[in-house]
Amino acid sequence: MGSRILVSKRIYPEAVEYLCERADVEYHDSDKSYPAEELLRHLSDKEGVISQLTDRFSEEVVAALPSLKVIANVAVGFDNIDVEAATRHGIAVTNTPDVLTQTTADLAFALLFAAARRVSESERFLRAGHWQGWGIDQFCGSDIHHSTLGILGMGRIGQALARRANGFDMRVVYHDAVRAPEDIEQELRLTFVPFETLLSEADFVSLHVPLVPTTRHLMSTPQFALMKKTAVLVNTSRGPVIDEVALAEALACEEIAAAGLDVFENEPDIQPKLLELENVVLTPHIASASHTTRSKMCMMAAENALSALAGNRPPNLINQDLFPDLG
Ligand code: GLV
């Protein structure tokens, strides 16, 4: 009998098949996450789990699962997992980087476009039957080409967005805790600037940082005050990076012009004040949602889990301390 694996929520069938051929799989074929207690119960005899960002693995949870050896998250972000606690309990944690980079950057650019050119707002107007004919300043927004894009977090997705921006002749400024290598800065025509400079110079600010204690509410009232009144904020990272109440306030009093949000502080609940505003484009956490990419993410998580359960260092291991490099 193979290793016992729980698939906590619905994934692409090819990944289920791949797992079932190689392990003893319990499959929760549902889009609903197990409530915390049920998840614990289903995991009590498992050695591995294919998890999603709606599953929480706190210190308490991992401590209660002595047989668990690997948490293979179907996401690049892993803020749903207490990685330090997992490491202490000898549990490998893996994610799905790279495969979703381009797809996620595509959606960040789509949100930027939609917010700048008022795509959702004007469509709502048209569908409601309000359109009486062409007007000179109807739904005028702001230009994307030749504007300045500020990217917060110059990792893989930040770089993919910068590539797209180059095609639109945008000036790209960025800020990150760690400066990008010089060859990347040159190739992507990036200018490294302090955080405050980015906020004050950018026509578009796009967030590509992980959710960690230092990035929680990174964007709040003081930051919106530094931004241009014409600026657009885009978030495809994690909801809590933005203080949503402060953002709704900034949008309502036109401290900034618009926002495009794919992630929210309390998903799937949306801050009611945001729902009332016309100048915000809202999508339900779909940045990596192309069939090809989501399928690849599922396969990647399956491979990570099986690799760890075979005693190997899984390809996308986050807690490297579990398999120290000997060479
Ligand atoms: C999705 O949000 C991910 O982290 O992959």
Coordinates of C-alpha atoms and ligand atoms in Angstrom, one line a residue:
M1 CA 0.0 0.0 0.0
G2 CA 1.3 3.5 -0.9
S3 CA 1.5 6.5 1.3
R4 CA -1.8 7.9 2.6
I5 CA -2.6 11.3 1.1
L6 CA -5.6 13.6 1.6
V7 CA -6.6 15.9 -1.2
S8 CA -8.4 18.5 0.8
K9 CA -10.5 20.1 -1.9
R10 CA -11.2 19.6 -5.6
I11 CA -8.2 19.7 -8.0
Y12 CA -7.8 18.9 -11.7
P13 CA -8.6 15.3 -12.5
E14 CA -5.2 14.5 -14.1
A15 CA -3.5 15.2 -10.8
V16 CA -6.0 13.1 -8.9
E17 CA -5.4 10.2 -11.4
Y18 CA -1.6 10.7 -11.0
L19 CA -1.8 10.5 -7.3
C20 CA -4.2 7.6 -7.2
E21 CA -1.8 5.5 -9.4
R22 CA 0.9 6.1 -6.8
A23 CA -0.6 6.5 -3.4
D24 CA -3.6 5.7 -1.2
V25 CA -5.7 8.8 -1.7
E26 CA -8.7 10.2 0.1
Y27 CA -10.2 12.8 -2.3
H28 CA -12.5 15.5 -1.0
D29 CA -14.2 16.2 -4.4
S30 CA -15.7 19.5 -3.4
D31 CA -15.0 23.3 -3.8
K32 CA -15.8 23.8 -0.1
S33 CA -12.9 23.6 2.3
Y34 CA -13.3 21.3 5.4
P35 CA -14.0 23.3 8.5
A36 CA -10.9 23.2 10.8
E37 CA -12.0 20.3 13.0
E38 CA -13.1 18.2 10.0
L39 CA -9.8 18.8 8.3
L40 CA -8.0 17.6 11.4
R41 CA -10.1 14.5 11.5
H42 CA -9.5 13.6 7.8
L43 CA -5.8 14.2 8.3
S44 CA -5.3 12.2 11.5
D45 CA -4.1 9.1 9.7
K46 CA -2.5 10.8 6.6
E47 CA 1.2 11.3 5.7
G48 CA 0.6 13.9 3.1
V49 CA -1.9 16.5 2.1
I50 CA -2.6 18.4 -1.1
S51 CA -3.8 21.6 0.4
Q52 CA -5.2 24.9 -0.9
L53 CA -4.9 28.5 0.4
T54 CA -8.2 28.1 2.2
D55 CA -6.8 25.4 4.5
R56 CA -5.2 26.7 7.6
F57 CA -2.2 24.9 9.1
S58 CA -1.4 26.6 12.4
E59 CA 1.1 25.5 15.1
E60 CA -1.9 23.8 16.8
V61 CA -2.9 21.9 13.7
V62 CA 0.5 20.6 12.7
A63 CA 1.2 19.6 16.4
A64 CA -1.9 17.5 16.4
L65 CA -0.8 15.5 13.3
P66 CA 2.2 13.3 14.2
S67 CA 1.9 11.2 11.0
L68 CA 2.0 14.1 8.6
K69 CA 5.2 14.4 6.6
V70 CA 4.3 16.9 3.8
I71 CA 1.9 19.8 3.1
A72 CA 1.9 20.4 -0.7
N73 CA 0.1 23.7 -1.2
V74 CA -1.5 24.3 -4.6
A75 CA -0.5 28.0 -4.6
V76 CA 2.7 30.0 -4.8
G77 CA 1.7 31.8 -1.6
F78 CA 1.9 29.9 1.7
D79 CA 0.7 32.4 4.3
N80 CA -2.0 29.8 5.2
I81 CA 0.8 27.6 6.7
D82 CA 2.9 28.2 9.8
V83 CA 6.1 27.1 8.1
E84 CA 8.2 27.5 11.2
A85 CA 5.9 25.2 13.2
A86 CA 5.8 22.7 10.3
T87 CA 9.6 22.7 10.3
R88 CA 9.8 22.1 14.0
H89 CA 7.5 19.1 13.5
G90 CA 9.5 17.7 10.6
I91 CA 6.8 18.4 8.0
A92 CA 7.9 19.5 4.5
V93 CA 6.0 22.4 3.0
T94 CA 5.9 23.0 -0.7
N95 CA 4.4 25.5 -3.1
T96 CA 3.9 25.9 -6.9
P97 CA 6.1 28.7 -8.1
D98 CA 7.0 29.6 -11.7
V99 CA 4.1 27.8 -13.5
L100 CA 1.7 30.7 -12.5
T101 CA 4.0 33.6 -13.0
Q102 CA 2.9 34.7 -16.5
T103 CA -0.8 34.0 -16.0
T104 CA -0.8 36.1 -12.8
A105 CA 1.1 38.9 -14.4
D106 CA -1.5 38.8 -17.2
L107 CA -4.3 39.4 -14.7
A108 CA -2.4 42.2 -12.9
F109 CA -2.2 43.9 -16.3
A110 CA -5.8 43.2 -17.0
L111 CA -6.9 44.8 -13.7
L112 CA -4.6 47.8 -14.4
F113 CA -6.3 48.2 -17.8
A114 CA -9.8 47.7 -16.6
A115 CA -9.4 50.2 -13.8
A116 CA -7.5 52.8 -15.9
R117 CA -9.9 52.6 -18.8
R118 CA -13.0 52.0 -16.7
V119 CA -14.0 48.8 -18.5
S120 CA -16.2 47.3 -15.8
E121 CA -17.9 50.6 -14.9
S122 CA -18.7 51.4 -18.5
E123 CA -20.0 47.9 -19.2
R124 CA -22.3 48.1 -16.1
F125 CA -23.6 51.4 -17.5
L126 CA -24.2 49.9 -21.0
R127 CA -25.9 46.8 -19.7
A128 CA -28.2 48.8 -17.4
G129 CA -29.5 50.5 -20.6
H130 CA -28.2 54.0 -19.7
W131 CA -26.1 54.6 -22.9
Q132 CA -27.7 57.3 -25.1
G133 CA -24.9 57.6 -27.6
W134 CA -21.2 58.7 -28.0
G135 CA -20.0 61.6 -25.8
I136 CA -16.7 63.5 -25.9
D137 CA -15.8 62.8 -22.3
Q138 CA -17.8 59.7 -21.6
F139 CA -15.9 57.2 -19.4
C140 CA -12.6 58.9 -20.0
G141 CA -9.9 57.3 -18.0
S142 CA -6.1 57.5 -18.0
D143 CA -3.5 56.4 -20.5
I144 CA -1.4 53.4 -19.8
H145 CA 1.2 53.9 -22.5
H146 CA 4.1 56.2 -21.5
S147 CA 2.9 56.3 -17.9
T148 CA 4.9 55.3 -14.8
L149 CA 4.3 51.9 -13.3
G150 CA 5.5 51.3 -9.7
I151 CA 6.0 47.6 -8.8
L152 CA 6.3 46.7 -5.1
G153 CA 8.1 43.4 -4.9
M154 CA 10.4 42.5 -7.8
G155 CA 10.2 38.8 -7.7
R156 CA 9.1 36.5 -10.5
I157 CA 5.6 38.0 -11.0
G158 CA 6.9 41.6 -10.6
Q159 CA 9.4 40.9 -13.3
A160 CA 6.8 39.4 -15.6
L161 CA 4.7 42.5 -15.1
A162 CA 7.6 44.7 -15.9
R163 CA 8.1 42.9 -19.2
R164 CA 4.5 43.6 -20.2
A165 CA 5.0 47.3 -19.2
N166 CA 8.0 47.6 -21.4
G167 CA 5.8 46.7 -24.3
F168 CA 3.6 49.7 -23.5
D169 CA 6.5 52.1 -23.2
M170 CA 5.9 52.5 -19.5
R171 CA 8.6 53.8 -17.2
V172 CA 9.0 51.1 -14.5
V173 CA 10.1 52.0 -11.0
Y174 CA 10.3 49.4 -8.3
H175 CA 10.9 48.8 -4.6
D176 CA 11.8 45.7 -2.8
A177 CA 13.6 44.7 0.4
V178 CA 16.3 43.2 -1.8
R179 CA 17.4 45.0 -5.0
A180 CA 17.1 43.0 -8.3
P181 CA 20.4 41.9 -9.9
E182 CA 21.9 44.5 -12.2
D183 CA 21.4 42.4 -15.4
I184 CA 17.6 42.1 -14.6
E185 CA 17.4 45.9 -13.9
Q186 CA 19.0 46.6 -17.3
E187 CA 17.1 44.0 -19.3
L188 CA 13.7 45.2 -17.9
R189 CA 14.7 48.9 -17.8
L190 CA 13.9 49.1 -14.1
T191 CA 14.7 51.9 -11.7
F192 CA 15.0 51.1 -8.0
V193 CA 13.5 53.8 -5.8
P194 CA 12.6 54.2 -2.2
F195 CA 9.1 53.1 -1.2
E196 CA 7.8 56.7 -0.8
T197 CA 9.3 57.8 -4.2
L198 CA 7.5 54.9 -5.8
L199 CA 4.2 56.0 -4.3
S200 CA 4.6 59.6 -5.3
E201 CA 5.8 59.1 -8.8
A202 CA 3.8 56.1 -10.0
D203 CA 0.6 56.4 -12.1
F204 CA 0.0 52.7 -11.4
V205 CA 1.1 50.9 -8.3
S206 CA 1.0 47.1 -8.4
L207 CA 1.6 44.9 -5.4
H208 CA 3.7 41.7 -5.7
V209 CA 4.9 41.1 -2.1
P210 CA 4.2 38.0 0.0
L211 CA 2.0 38.4 3.1
V212 CA 4.3 38.5 6.1
P213 CA 4.1 40.5 9.3
T214 CA 6.0 43.5 7.7
T215 CA 3.7 43.7 4.6
R216 CA 0.4 43.5 6.5
H217 CA -1.4 46.8 5.8
L218 CA 1.6 48.0 3.9
M219 CA -0.8 50.2 2.0
S220 CA -3.0 52.3 4.3
T221 CA -4.0 56.0 4.7
P222 CA -0.5 57.5 4.9
Q223 CA 0.6 55.6 1.7
F224 CA -2.6 56.6 -0.2
A225 CA -1.9 60.2 0.8
L226 CA 1.5 60.0 -0.9
M227 CA 0.0 58.6 -4.2
K228 CA -1.1 60.8 -7.1
K229 CA -4.8 61.7 -7.1
T230 CA -4.9 60.1 -10.6
A231 CA -3.1 56.9 -9.5
V232 CA -4.5 53.4 -9.8
L233 CA -3.7 50.6 -7.3
V234 CA -3.6 47.0 -8.3
N235 CA -3.4 44.0 -6.0
T236 CA -2.9 40.4 -7.0
S237 CA -0.8 39.4 -4.0
R238 CA -2.7 38.9 -0.8
G239 CA -5.6 41.0 0.5
P240 CA -4.3 42.0 4.0
V241 CA -1.4 43.8 2.3
I242 CA -4.0 46.6 1.9
D243 CA -6.0 48.2 4.7
E244 CA -9.3 47.8 2.9
V245 CA -11.3 50.2 5.0
A246 CA -8.6 52.9 4.4
L247 CA -8.6 52.0 0.7
A248 CA -12.4 52.4 0.4
E249 CA -12.1 55.8 2.1
A250 CA -9.3 56.9 -0.3
L251 CA -11.3 55.8 -3.3
A252 CA -14.5 57.4 -2.1
C253 CA -12.9 60.8 -1.4
E254 CA -10.7 60.6 -4.6
E255 CA -7.4 60.5 -2.8
I256 CA -6.5 58.0 -5.5
A257 CA -8.4 57.5 -8.8
A258 CA -9.2 53.7 -8.9
A259 CA -8.2 50.2 -7.9
G260 CA -8.1 46.7 -9.4
L261 CA -8.3 44.0 -6.7
D262 CA -8.2 40.3 -7.1
V263 CA -7.5 39.5 -3.4
F264 CA -9.2 40.6 -0.2
E265 CA -8.7 40.8 3.5
N266 CA -11.4 38.4 4.5
E267 CA -12.1 36.3 1.4
P268 CA -14.7 35.5 0.3
D269 CA -16.2 38.4 2.2
I270 CA -15.8 41.8 0.5
Q271 CA -15.6 45.0 2.4
P272 CA -19.1 46.4 1.8
K273 CA -17.8 49.9 1.2
L274 CA -15.8 48.7 -1.8
L275 CA -18.8 47.1 -3.3
E276 CA -20.6 50.5 -3.4
L277 CA -17.8 52.2 -5.4
E278 CA -17.7 52.5 -9.2
N279 CA -14.0 53.1 -9.4
V280 CA -12.8 49.7 -8.3
V281 CA -12.6 46.6 -10.3
L282 CA -13.1 43.4 -8.3
T283 CA -12.3 39.8 -9.3
P284 CA -12.6 36.7 -7.1
H285 CA -9.0 35.7 -6.6
I286 CA -8.5 34.4 -10.2
A287 CA -5.0 35.7 -11.0
S288 CA -3.6 32.2 -11.8
A289 CA -6.9 30.9 -13.2
S290 CA -6.2 29.6 -16.7
H291 CA -7.0 25.9 -17.2
T292 CA -3.4 25.3 -18.3
T293 CA -1.9 27.0 -15.3
R294 CA -4.2 25.6 -12.7
S295 CA -3.7 22.1 -14.0
K296 CA 0.1 22.5 -13.9
M297 CA -0.2 23.8 -10.3
C298 CA -2.2 20.7 -9.3
M299 CA 0.4 18.4 -11.0
M300 CA 3.2 20.2 -9.4
A301 CA 1.7 19.8 -5.9
A302 CA 1.1 16.1 -6.5
E303 CA 4.7 15.6 -7.6
N304 CA 6.0 17.6 -4.5
A305 CA 3.9 15.4 -2.2
L306 CA 5.0 12.1 -3.7
S307 CA 8.6 13.1 -3.8
A308 CA 8.6 14.1 -0.1
L309 CA 6.8 10.9 0.8
A310 CA 9.4 8.9 -1.1
G311 CA 12.0 10.4 1.2
N312 CA 13.4 12.9 -1.3
R313 CA 13.8 16.6 -1.2
P314 CA 10.7 17.8 -3.1
P315 CA 11.4 20.1 -6.0
N316 CA 9.5 23.1 -4.5
L317 CA 10.5 22.8 -0.8
I318 CA 9.9 25.9 1.2
N319 CA 11.5 24.9 4.5
Q320 CA 14.9 24.1 3.2
D321 CA 16.2 23.4 6.7
L322 CA 14.5 20.0 6.6
F323 CA 16.9 18.8 4.0
P324 CA 20.2 20.7 4.7
D325 CA 22.6 20.8 1.8
L326 CA 25.5 18.6 2.7
G327 CA 27.7 19.6 -0.2
Ligands
GLV1 C1 -2.6 32.2 -5.3 O1 -3.0 33.2 -4.7 C2 -1.3 31.7 -5.1 O2 -0.6 32.0 -4.2 O3 -0.9 30.8 -5.9

